[in-house]
GROMACS .gro file of N, CA and C in nm:
model
  534
    1MET      N    1  -1.904  -0.119   0.739
    1MET     CA    2  -1.740  -0.147   0.670
    1MET      C    3  -1.784  -0.074   0.505
    2ARG      N    4  -1.673   0.041   0.484
    2ARG     CA    5  -1.663   0.064   0.360
    2ARG      C    6  -1.592  -0.060   0.285
    3THR      N    7  -1.610  -0.024   0.141
    3THR     CA    8  -1.549  -0.136   0.043
    3THR      C    9  -1.461  -0.075  -0.057
    4LEU      N   10  -1.333  -0.132  -0.128
    4LEU     CA   11  -1.284  -0.117  -0.185
    4LEU      C   12  -1.309  -0.072  -0.333
    5ALA      N   13  -1.219   0.048  -0.365
    5ALA     CA   14  -1.265   0.087  -0.526
    5ALA      C   15  -1.269  -0.002  -0.614
    6PRO      N   16  -1.391  -0.011  -0.694
    6PRO     CA   17  -1.420  -0.120  -0.768
    6PRO      C   18  -1.301  -0.099  -0.886
    7MET      N   19  -1.234   0.016  -0.948
    7MET     CA   20  -1.146  -0.057  -1.043
    7MET      C   21  -1.013  -0.011  -0.989
    8SER      N   22  -0.978   0.015  -0.839
    8SER     CA   23  -0.858   0.010  -0.833
    8SER      C   24  -0.739  -0.081  -0.796
    9GLY      N   25  -0.829  -0.242  -0.824
    9GLY     CA   26  -0.736  -0.381  -0.802
    9GLY      C   27  -0.604  -0.367  -0.769
   10VAL      N   28  -0.563  -0.257  -0.692
   10VAL     CA   29  -0.410  -0.242  -0.590
   10VAL      C   30  -0.511  -0.349  -0.460
   11GLN      N   31  -0.389  -0.440  -0.462
   11GLN     CA   32  -0.365  -0.532  -0.355
   11GLN      C   33  -0.285  -0.501  -0.216
   12LYS      N   34  -0.158  -0.401  -0.265
   12LYS     CA   35  -0.017  -0.457  -0.193
   12LYS      C   36   0.031  -0.331  -0.245
   13ILE      N   37   0.036  -0.195  -0.175
   13ILE     CA   38   0.183  -0.084  -0.171
   13ILE      C   39   0.284  -0.122  -0.123
   14SER      N   40   0.451  -0.152  -0.179
   14SER     CA   41   0.540  -0.195  -0.163
   14SER      C   42   0.633  -0.065  -0.158
   15SER      N   43   0.733  -0.060  -0.110
   15SER     CA   44   0.825   0.073  -0.042
   15SER      C   45   0.898   0.012  -0.122
   16ARG      N   46   0.959   0.122  -0.189
   16ARG     CA   47   1.115   0.121  -0.257
   16ARG      C   48   1.213   0.231  -0.226
   17ARG      N   49   1.293   0.235  -0.256
   17ARG     CA   50   1.387   0.275  -0.164
   17ARG      C   51   1.418   0.373  -0.229
   18SER      N   52   1.496   0.511  -0.192
   18SER     CA   53   1.591   0.639  -0.320
   18SER      C   54   1.665   0.643  -0.258
   19VAL      N   55   1.780   0.678  -0.378
   19VAL     CA   56   1.921   0.718  -0.390
   19VAL      C   57   2.005   0.749  -0.229
   20GLN      N   58   1.879   0.869  -0.240
   20GLN     CA   59   1.933   0.909  -0.100
   20GLN      C   60   1.974   0.825   0.006
   21THR      N   61   1.861   0.739   0.000
   21THR     CA   62   1.854   0.627   0.156
   21THR      C   63   1.967   0.545   0.111
   22TYR      N   64   2.053   0.488   0.004
   22TYR     CA   65   2.124   0.424  -0.057
   22TYR      C   66   2.270   0.510  -0.024
   23LEU      N   67   2.292   0.666   0.002
   23LEU     CA   68   2.369   0.721   0.024
   23LEU      C   69   2.370   0.710   0.162
   24VAL      N   70   2.272   0.754   0.232
   24VAL     CA   71   2.255   0.779   0.389
   24VAL      C   72   2.343   0.590   0.426
   25ALA      N   73   2.282   0.490   0.368
   25ALA     CA   74   2.349   0.370   0.455
   25ALA      C   75   2.499   0.339   0.398
   26VAL      N   76   2.534   0.441   0.283
   26VAL     CA   77   2.666   0.369   0.243
   26VAL      C   78   2.776   0.424   0.368
   27GLY      N   79   2.706   0.563   0.354
   27GLY     CA   80   2.809   0.678   0.514
   27GLY      C   81   2.785   0.619   0.621
   28LEU      N   82   2.670   0.542   0.649
   28LEU     CA   83   2.680   0.491   0.782
   28LEU      C   84   2.794   0.397   0.799
   29ILE      N   85   2.715   0.280   0.689
   29ILE     CA   86   2.874   0.182   0.699
   29ILE      C   87   3.040   0.232   0.700
   30ILE      N   88   3.070   0.331   0.594
   30ILE     CA   89   3.181   0.379   0.601
   30ILE      C   90   3.210   0.446   0.754
   31MET      N   91   3.123   0.513   0.802
   31MET     CA   92   3.176   0.568   0.938
   31MET      C   93   3.204   0.497   1.070
   32GLY      N   94   3.137   0.377   1.046
   32GLY     CA   95   3.105   0.317   1.097
   32GLY      C   96   3.290   0.206   1.085
   33LEU      N   97   3.294   0.149   1.025
   33LEU     CA   98   3.413   0.129   0.950
   33LEU      C   99   3.546   0.207   1.031
   34ALA      N  100   3.541   0.302   0.957
   34ALA     CA  101   3.627   0.398   1.001
   34ALA      C  102   3.656   0.406   1.179
   35LEU      N  103   3.545   0.416   1.246
   35LEU     CA  104   3.533   0.419   1.420
   35LEU      C  105   3.605   0.273   1.449
   36GLY      N  106   3.594   0.155   1.375
   36GLY     CA  107   3.627   0.028   1.411
   36GLY      C  108   3.769   0.053   1.358
   37ALA      N  109   3.843   0.093   1.249
   37ALA     CA  110   3.923   0.122   1.238
   37ALA      C  111   3.995   0.180   1.320
   38LEU      N  112   3.974   0.288   1.376
   38LEU     CA  113   4.027   0.364   1.435
   38LEU      C  114   4.057   0.286   1.609
   39CYS      N  115   3.939   0.235   1.630
   39CYS     CA  116   3.952   0.148   1.797
   39CYS      C  117   4.034   0.048   1.786
   40VAL      N  118   4.075  -0.036   1.665
   40VAL     CA  119   4.150  -0.123   1.644
   40VAL      C  120   4.320  -0.049   1.645
   41ALA      N  121   4.320   0.043   1.634
   41ALA     CA  122   4.451   0.134   1.609
   41ALA      C  123   4.455   0.140   1.705
   42ALA      N  124   4.345   0.261   1.780
   42ALA     CA  125   4.395   0.247   1.961
   42ALA      C  126   4.401   0.149   2.058
   43TRP      N  127   4.379   0.073   2.010
   43TRP     CA  128   4.372  -0.050   2.107
   43TRP      C  129   4.461  -0.122   2.112
   44PHE      N  130   4.576  -0.116   1.991
   44PHE     CA  131   4.693  -0.168   1.944
   44PHE      C  132   4.814  -0.050   1.985
   45GLN      N  133   4.794   0.060   2.034
   45GLN     CA  134   4.846   0.158   2.119
   45GLN      C  135   4.877   0.146   2.257
   46GLY      N  136   4.776   0.107   2.286
   46GLY     CA  137   4.705   0.068   2.449
   46GLY      C  138   4.627   0.225   2.511
   47VAL      N  139   4.587   0.279   2.450
   47VAL     CA  140   4.487   0.355   2.516
   47VAL      C  141   4.414   0.359   2.640
   48GLU      N  142   4.405   0.414   2.711
   48GLU     CA  143   4.325   0.332   2.811
   48GLU      C  144   4.248   0.476   2.829
   49PRO      N  145   4.101   0.443   2.889
   49PRO     CA  146   4.071   0.309   2.935
   49PRO      C  147   4.043   0.260   2.838
   50ARG      N  148   4.074   0.117   2.833
   50ARG     CA  149   4.021  -0.020   2.754
   50ARG      C  150   3.880   0.016   2.697
   51TRP      N  151   3.828   0.022   2.813
   51TRP     CA  152   3.666  -0.051   2.797
   51TRP      C  153   3.571   0.101   2.683
   52SER      N  154   3.670   0.263   2.683
   52SER     CA  155   3.669   0.337   2.636
   52SER      C  156   3.637   0.286   2.462
   53VAL      N  157   3.777   0.207   2.480
   53VAL     CA  158   3.821   0.182   2.328
   53VAL      C  159   3.686   0.052   2.241
   54ILE      N  160   3.653  -0.024   2.342
   54ILE     CA  161   3.553  -0.141   2.352
   54ILE      C  162   3.420  -0.062   2.289
   55LEU      N  163   3.375   0.061   2.366
   55LEU     CA  164   3.262   0.085   2.346
   55LEU      C  165   3.263   0.167   2.206
   56PHE      N  166   3.331   0.218   2.157
   56PHE     CA  167   3.324   0.291   2.028
   56PHE      C  168   3.368   0.190   1.945
   57GLY      N  169   3.410   0.083   1.955
   57GLY     CA  170   3.416  -0.065   1.851
   57GLY      C  171   3.296  -0.083   1.866
   58VAL      N  172   3.234  -0.100   1.953
   58VAL     CA  173   3.063  -0.185   1.963
   58VAL      C  174   3.011  -0.048   1.892
   59LEU      N  175   3.001   0.046   1.904
   59LEU     CA  176   2.957   0.166   1.855
   59LEU      C  177   2.957   0.155   1.695
   60GLY      N  178   3.038   0.121   1.637
   60GLY     CA  179   3.091   0.117   1.485
   60GLY      C  180   3.045  -0.001   1.443
   61VAL      N  181   3.029  -0.116   1.554
   61VAL     CA  182   2.983  -0.213   1.447
   61VAL      C  183   2.840  -0.199   1.420
   62TYR      N  184   2.778  -0.120   1.561
   62TYR     CA  185   2.634  -0.132   1.498
   62TYR      C  186   2.596  -0.003   1.407
   63MET      N  187   2.669   0.115   1.362
   63MET     CA  188   2.673   0.189   1.233
   63MET      C  189   2.662   0.120   1.116
   64VAL      N  190   2.750   0.014   1.141
   64VAL     CA  191   2.775  -0.083   0.999
   64VAL      C  192   2.620  -0.141   0.984
   65PHE      N  193   2.594  -0.203   1.091
   65PHE     CA  194   2.482  -0.264   1.088
   65PHE      C  195   2.340  -0.190   1.061
   66LEU      N  196   2.341  -0.080   1.135
   66LEU     CA  197   2.256   0.000   1.092
   66LEU      C  198   2.236   0.058   0.934
   67GLY      N  199   2.334   0.117   0.900
   67GLY     CA  200   2.323   0.079   0.728
   67GLY      C  201   2.300   0.021   0.703
   68VAL      N  202   2.294  -0.108   0.692
   68VAL     CA  203   2.319  -0.208   0.591
   68VAL      C  204   2.157  -0.231   0.592
   69ASP      N  205   2.090  -0.223   0.756
   69ASP     CA  206   1.951  -0.223   0.784
   69ASP      C  207   1.868  -0.103   0.693
   70GLU      N  208   1.943   0.018   0.714
   70GLU     CA  209   1.893   0.116   0.619
   70GLU      C  210   1.881   0.120   0.510
   71GLY      N  211   1.981   0.032   0.450
   71GLY     CA  212   1.994   0.030   0.279
   71GLY      C  213   1.910  -0.081   0.222
   72TRP      N  214   1.923  -0.174   0.307
   72TRP     CA  215   1.898  -0.323   0.233
   72TRP      C  216   1.803  -0.441   0.323
   73LEU      N  217   1.765  -0.371   0.459
   73LEU     CA  218   1.709  -0.477   0.536
   73LEU      C  219   1.601  -0.429   0.568
   74SER      N  220   1.550  -0.304   0.550
   74SER     CA  221   1.396  -0.255   0.520
   74SER      C  222   1.292  -0.267   0.488
   75GLY      N  223   1.161  -0.242   0.509
   75GLY     CA  224   1.096  -0.227   0.423
   75GLY      C  225   0.914  -0.163   0.458
   76LEU      N  226   0.868  -0.155   0.388
   76LEU     CA  227   0.750  -0.123   0.433
   76LEU      C  228   0.634  -0.199   0.360
   77GLU      N  229   0.520  -0.249   0.402
   77GLU     CA  230   0.405  -0.297   0.254
   77GLU      C  231   0.257  -0.267   0.364
   78VAL      N  232   0.204  -0.171   0.217
   78VAL     CA  233   0.067  -0.168   0.305
   78VAL      C  234  -0.082  -0.236   0.236
   79THR      N  235  -0.141  -0.300   0.276
   79THR     CA  236  -0.220  -0.356   0.261
   79THR      C  237  -0.358  -0.324   0.274
   80PRO      N  238  -0.524  -0.341   0.260
   80PRO     CA  239  -0.616  -0.322   0.277
   80PRO      C  240  -0.663  -0.336   0.430
   81GLU      N  241  -0.588  -0.455   0.447
   81GLU     CA  242  -0.606  -0.515   0.579
   81GLU      C  243  -0.504  -0.510   0.715
   82ALA      N  244  -0.351  -0.499   0.661
   82ALA     CA  245  -0.245  -0.486   0.761
   82ALA      C  246  -0.147  -0.377   0.717
   83LEU      N  247  -0.091  -0.338   0.814
   83LEU     CA  248   0.088  -0.256   0.769
   83LEU      C  249   0.186  -0.371   0.830
   84ARG      N  250   0.274  -0.369   0.715
   84ARG     CA  251   0.374  -0.464   0.743
   84ARG      C  252   0.521  -0.399   0.736
   85ILE      N  253   0.581  -0.429   0.879
   85ILE     CA  254   0.691  -0.322   0.829
   85ILE      C  255   0.857  -0.433   0.875
   86GLN      N  256   0.938  -0.386   0.800
   86GLN     CA  257   1.055  -0.508   0.778
   86GLN      C  258   1.201  -0.418   0.876
   87SER      N  259   1.195  -0.460   0.926
   87SER     CA  260   1.317  -0.376   1.016
   87SER      C  261   1.422  -0.488   1.023
   88PHE      N  262   1.577  -0.538   1.020
   88PHE     CA  263   1.672  -0.615   1.058
   88PHE      C  264   1.665  -0.728   0.942
   89GLY      N  265   1.574  -0.670   0.853
   89GLY     CA  266   1.531  -0.827   0.800
   89GLY      C  267   1.412  -0.959   0.865
   90ARG      N  268   1.357  -0.867   0.931
   90ARG     CA  269   1.237  -0.880   0.984
   90ARG      C  270   1.136  -0.858   0.988
   91TRP      N  271   1.018  -0.917   0.933
   91TRP     CA  272   0.897  -0.913   0.922
   91TRP      C  273   0.805  -0.831   1.035
   92GLU      N  274   0.722  -0.763   1.055
   92GLU     CA  275   0.634  -0.782   1.163
   92GLU      C  276   0.493  -0.702   1.115
   93GLU      N  277   0.380  -0.764   1.175
   93GLU     CA  278   0.244  -0.754   1.124
   93GLU      C  279   0.184  -0.641   1.178
   94HIS      N  280   0.100  -0.566   1.169
   94HIS     CA  281   0.043  -0.470   1.266
   94HIS      C  282  -0.167  -0.490   1.154
   95PRO      N  283  -0.233  -0.521   1.210
   95PRO     CA  284  -0.381  -0.519   1.192
   95PRO      C  285  -0.419  -0.400   1.186
   96LEU      N  286  -0.474  -0.343   1.088
   96LEU     CA  287  -0.511  -0.197   1.062
   96LEU      C  288  -0.613  -0.190   1.186
   97THR      N  289  -0.708  -0.262   1.241
   97THR     CA  290  -0.813  -0.216   1.285
   97THR      C  291  -0.815  -0.169   1.419
   98ARG      N  292  -0.717  -0.216   1.505
   98ARG     CA  293  -0.642  -0.152   1.619
   98ARG      C  294  -0.640  -0.039   1.640
   99PHE      N  295  -0.580   0.070   1.486
   99PHE     CA  296  -0.549   0.203   1.560
   99PHE      C  297  -0.683   0.304   1.512
  100GLU      N  298  -0.683   0.408   1.647
  100GLU     CA  299  -0.808   0.472   1.616
  100GLU      C  300  -0.784   0.645   1.540
  101ALA      N  301  -0.643   0.692   1.619
  101ALA     CA  302  -0.597   0.814   1.540
  101ALA      C  303  -0.463   0.808   1.428
  102VAL      N  304  -0.478   0.860   1.354
  102VAL     CA  305  -0.329   0.892   1.303
  102VAL      C  306  -0.312   1.035   1.320
  103ASP      N  307  -0.188   1.046   1.319
  103ASP     CA  308  -0.140   1.191   1.305
  103ASP      C  309   0.028   1.164   1.215
  104GLY      N  310   0.066   1.319   1.198
  104GLY     CA  311   0.162   1.310   1.137
  104GLY      C  312   0.309   1.416   1.145
  105LEU      N  313   0.408   1.350   1.172
  105LEU     CA  314   0.532   1.468   1.236
  105LEU      C  315   0.615   1.485   1.115
  106ARG      N  316   0.687   1.565   1.128
  106ARG     CA  317   0.836   1.644   1.064
  106ARG      C  318   0.925   1.501   1.089
  107ASP      N  319   1.008   1.454   1.028
  107ASP     CA  320   1.078   1.339   1.091
  107ASP      C  321   1.224   1.414   1.069
  108ILE      N  322   1.293   1.417   1.238
  108ILE     CA  323   1.418   1.533   1.190
  108ILE      C  324   1.523   1.446   1.153
  109LEU      N  325   1.535   1.301   1.117
  109LEU     CA  326   1.655   1.275   1.017
  109LEU      C  327   1.672   1.300   0.897
  110GLY      N  328   1.577   1.361   0.816
  110GLY     CA  329   1.571   1.365   0.667
  110GLY      C  330   1.419   1.493   0.614
  111GLY      N  331   1.367   1.553   0.722
  111GLY     CA  332   1.284   1.620   0.680
  111GLY      C  333   1.149   1.607   0.622
  112GLY      N  334   1.186   1.467   0.591
  112GLY     CA  335   1.039   1.362   0.541
  112GLY      C  336   0.925   1.334   0.707
  113LEU      N  337   0.822   1.279   0.618
  113LEU     CA  338   0.690   1.272   0.723
  113LEU      C  339   0.708   1.166   0.766
  114GLN      N  340   0.691   1.151   0.899
  114GLN     CA  341   0.691   1.024   0.992
  114GLN      C  342   0.516   1.004   1.052
  115LEU      N  343   0.447   0.874   1.003
  115LEU     CA  344   0.308   0.880   1.046
  115LEU      C  345   0.312   0.820   1.218
  116VAL      N  346   0.221   0.861   1.295
  116VAL     CA  347   0.218   0.776   1.400
  116VAL      C  348   0.061   0.763   1.433
  117LEU      N  349   0.033   0.635   1.444
  117LEU     CA  350  -0.081   0.570   1.426
  117LEU      C  351  -0.098   0.501   1.582
  118ILE      N  352  -0.219   0.592   1.634
  118ILE     CA  353  -0.216   0.573   1.781
  118ILE      C  354  -0.341   0.456   1.837
  119ALA      N  355  -0.342   0.329   1.886
  119ALA     CA  356  -0.416   0.223   1.887
  119ALA      C  357  -0.505   0.282   1.971
  120ALA      N  358  -0.603   0.182   2.033
  120ALA     CA  359  -0.729   0.201   2.171
  120ALA      C  360  -0.660   0.208   2.282
  121GLN      N  361  -0.534   0.135   2.285
  121GLN     CA  362  -0.459   0.149   2.458
  121GLN      C  363  -0.356   0.253   2.481
  122GLY      N  364  -0.393   0.329   2.370
  122GLY     CA  365  -0.259   0.462   2.383
  122GLY      C  366  -0.132   0.397   2.336
  123GLN      N  367  -0.167   0.288   2.249
  123GLN     CA  368  -0.005   0.291   2.217
  123GLN      C  369   0.014   0.352   2.059
  124ALA      N  370   0.153   0.336   2.091
  124ALA     CA  371   0.133   0.406   1.919
  124ALA      C  372   0.247   0.354   1.836
  125LEU      N  373   0.264   0.347   1.748
  125LEU     CA  374   0.332   0.297   1.630
  125LEU      C  375   0.371   0.441   1.529
  126ARG      N  376   0.536   0.443   1.570
  126ARG     CA  377   0.589   0.526   1.443
  126ARG      C  378   0.618   0.469   1.298
  127VAL      N  379   0.557   0.530   1.211
  127VAL     CA  380   0.630   0.504   1.062
  127VAL      C  381   0.708   0.549   0.965
  128PRO      N  382   0.818   0.578   0.989
  128PRO     CA  383   0.884   0.663   0.928
  128PRO      C  384   0.879   0.659   0.775
  129LEU      N  385   0.910   0.708   0.715
  129LEU     CA  386   0.868   0.724   0.580
  129LEU      C  387   0.978   0.797   0.447
  130ARG      N  388   1.046   0.846   0.545
  130ARG     CA  389   1.238   0.937   0.474
  130ARG      C  390   1.243   0.873   0.405
  131ARG      N  391   1.288   0.737   0.384
  131ARG     CA  392   1.406   0.626   0.309
  131ARG      C  393   1.329   0.613   0.225
  132TYR      N  394   1.196   0.630   0.178
  132TYR     CA  395   1.138   0.584   0.032
  132TYR      C  396   1.106   0.662  -0.066
  133ALA      N  397   1.131   0.639  -0.194
  133ALA     CA  398   1.085   0.690  -0.293
  133ALA      C  399   0.965   0.743  -0.314
  134ASN      N  400   0.893   0.660  -0.300
  134ASN     CA  401   0.719   0.674  -0.307
  134ASN      C  402   0.668   0.662  -0.161
  135ALA      N  403   0.693   0.747  -0.101
  135ALA     CA  404   0.639   0.786   0.054
  135ALA      C  405   0.536   0.838   0.054
  136GLY      N  406   0.475   0.948  -0.042
  136GLY     CA  407   0.358   0.967  -0.096
  136GLY      C  408   0.287   0.886  -0.109
  137GLN      N  409   0.246   0.813  -0.186
  137GLN     CA  410   0.194   0.673  -0.209
  137GLN      C  411   0.147   0.611  -0.070
  138LEU      N  412   0.219   0.556  -0.027
  138LEU     CA  413   0.224   0.456   0.080
  138LEU      C  414   0.150   0.573   0.163
  139THR      N  415   0.192   0.697   0.185
  139THR     CA  416   0.117   0.711   0.308
  139THR      C  417  -0.026   0.741   0.315
  140GLN      N  418  -0.098   0.779   0.131
  140GLN     CA  419  -0.219   0.749   0.052
  140GLN      C  420  -0.257   0.624   0.116
  141ALA      N  421  -0.211   0.545   0.079
  141ALA     CA  422  -0.255   0.419   0.138
  141ALA      C  423  -0.274   0.389   0.235
  142LEU      N  424  -0.178   0.425   0.318
  142LEU     CA  425  -0.178   0.378   0.460
  142LEU      C  426  -0.336   0.442   0.493
  143LEU      N  427  -0.329   0.565   0.488
  143LEU     CA  428  -0.435   0.651   0.517
  143LEU      C  429  -0.557   0.596   0.504
  144ASP      N  430  -0.611   0.528   0.350
  144ASP     CA  431  -0.725   0.453   0.255
  144ASP      C  432  -0.724   0.333   0.369
  145ALA      N  433  -0.665   0.267   0.389
  145ALA     CA  434  -0.669   0.109   0.447
  145ALA      C  435  -0.710   0.195   0.592
  146LEU      N  436  -0.699   0.265   0.632
  146LEU     CA  437  -0.719   0.298   0.772
  146LEU      C  438  -0.817   0.336   0.797
  147TRP      N  439  -0.874   0.413   0.664
  147TRP     CA  440  -1.003   0.487   0.676
  147TRP      C  441  -1.107   0.380   0.602
  148LEU      N  442  -1.079   0.252   0.556
  148LEU     CA  443  -1.176   0.161   0.564
  148LEU      C  444  -1.211   0.103   0.653
  149LYS      N  445  -1.102   0.065   0.735
  149LYS     CA  446  -1.134  -0.038   0.860
  149LYS      C  447  -1.213   0.053   1.005
  150ASN      N  448  -1.169   0.163   1.012
  150ASN     CA  449  -1.185   0.251   1.126
  150ASN      C  450  -1.315   0.344   1.082
  151ASN      N  451  -1.414   0.324   1.098
  151ASN     CA  452  -1.555   0.436   0.996
  151ASN      C  453  -1.503   0.522   1.138
  152ASP      N  454  -1.478   0.517   1.210
  152ASP     CA  455  -1.410   0.699   1.313
  152ASP      C  456  -1.283   0.719   1.314
  153LEU      N  457  -1.216   0.715   1.225
  153LEU     CA  458  -1.072   0.737   1.221
  153LEU      C  459  -1.101   0.879   1.232
  154LEU      N  460  -0.981   0.902   1.349
  154LEU     CA  461  -0.971   1.042   1.353
  154LEU      C  462  -0.822   1.077   1.356
  155THR      N  463  -0.847   1.179   1.229
  155THR     CA  464  -0.706   1.243   1.152
  155THR      C  465  -0.692   1.343   1.188
  156MET      N  466  -0.561   1.387   1.263
  156MET     CA  467  -0.526   1.485   1.372
  156MET      C  468  -0.527   1.600   1.245
  157PRO      N  469  -0.531   1.767   1.272
  157PRO     CA  470  -0.554   1.842   1.188
  157PRO      C  471  -0.414   1.867   1.161
  158ARG      N  472  -0.304   1.859   1.207
  158ARG     CA  473  -0.201   1.891   1.101
  158ARG      C  474  -0.178   1.817   1.008
  159LEU      N  475  -0.181   1.634   1.004
  159LEU     CA  476  -0.215   1.590   0.913
  159LEU      C  477  -0.291   1.632   0.800
  160ALA      N  478  -0.453   1.645   0.814
  160ALA     CA  479  -0.520   1.657   0.754
  160ALA      C  480  -0.504   1.800   0.683
  161ARG      N  481  -0.431   1.880   0.741
  161ARG     CA  482  -0.399   1.989   0.641
  161ARG      C  483  -0.300   1.980   0.565
  162ARG      N  484  -0.219   1.919   0.587
  162ARG     CA  485  -0.097   1.821   0.527
  162ARG      C  486  -0.149   1.780   0.399
  163LEU      N  487  -0.216   1.713   0.435
  163LEU     CA  488  -0.255   1.622   0.279
  163LEU      C  489  -0.374   1.608   0.270
  164GLY      N  490  -0.494   1.661   0.320
  164GLY     CA  491  -0.658   1.641   0.324
  164GLY      C  492  -0.663   1.506   0.382
  165GLN      N  493  -0.819   1.490   0.362
  165GLN     CA  494  -0.848   1.351   0.405
  165GLN      C  495  -0.876   1.216   0.360
  166PRO      N  496  -0.886   1.139   0.439
  166PRO     CA  497  -0.939   0.990   0.293
  166PRO      C  498  -1.045   0.970   0.275
  167PRO      N  499  -1.048   0.967   0.178
  167PRO     CA  500  -0.986   0.834   0.111
  167PRO      C  501  -0.903   0.937  -0.042
  168PHE      N  502  -0.805   0.846  -0.046
  168PHE     CA  503  -0.739   0.936  -0.153
  168PHE      C  504  -0.727   0.837  -0.286
  169GLY      N  505  -0.821   0.717  -0.279
  169GLY     CA  506  -0.815   0.648  -0.423
  169GLY      C  507  -0.707   0.547  -0.468
  170VAL      N  508  -0.638   0.527  -0.351
  170VAL     CA  509  -0.518   0.407  -0.341
  170VAL      C  510  -0.638   0.308  -0.347
  171PHE      N  511  -0.691   0.249  -0.212
  171PHE     CA  512  -0.739   0.146  -0.183
  171PHE      C  513  -0.880   0.200  -0.221
  172ALA      N  514  -0.922   0.270  -0.175
  172ALA     CA  515  -1.104   0.316  -0.148
  172ALA      C  516  -1.112   0.437  -0.214
  173GLY      N  517  -1.226   0.423  -0.273
  173GLY     CA  518  -1.271   0.515  -0.428
  173GLY      C  519  -1.259   0.613  -0.380
  174LYS      N  520  -1.226   0.735  -0.429
  174LYS     CA  521  -1.210   0.882  -0.424
  174LYS      C  522  -1.383   0.967  -0.370
  175LYS      N  523  -1.459   0.899  -0.442
  175LYS     CA  524  -1.617   0.953  -0.458
  175LYS      C  525  -1.719   0.915  -0.302
  176SER      N  526  -1.650   0.845  -0.265
  176SER     CA  527  -1.704   0.763  -0.108
  176SER      C  528  -1.661   0.846   0.032
  177ARG      N  529  -1.563   0.968  -0.040
  177ARG     CA  530  -1.601   1.098   0.090
  177ARG      C  531  -1.694   1.082   0.202
  178ARG      N  532  -1.670   1.103   0.309
  178ARG     CA  533  -1.772   1.122   0.421
  178ARG      C  534  -1.819   1.246   0.310
   0.00000   0.00000   0.00000
């Protein structure tokens, strides 16, 4: 088992939202409210079929909730032991010992990086990083923590070319490289 960097002292890296995240969130809320208002107007004008008006009204409400989640109720925390993901205000903790491989994909909704953590049972966990101002630091911290917990961590070539091999010096010392 590898050890934490002696000089690091960092126990947790938390996400920080970027200005773009708030702009996207406000945009989603405005579009959802506009869609909801159009559905109310369509309902009172007697647009048929009614189920389509209801369907688009539900879509508008979902867009509002998605905007609130995107801007204010989501988050990410990386510790040397676990990855915590917050969605719709609820935290989920994922122990890092269960992941065997990591890959990086381009996120189609913003061009940022999306990490894919692959568990022993073939289950994959997507970690979208596009919404965070400190996405680079979160990525390095997560890769360092995974590297500390798994001696045989497989970093896919696409991710290794883009970022290099861990450790990056966030949780593990840079000199302890394999």
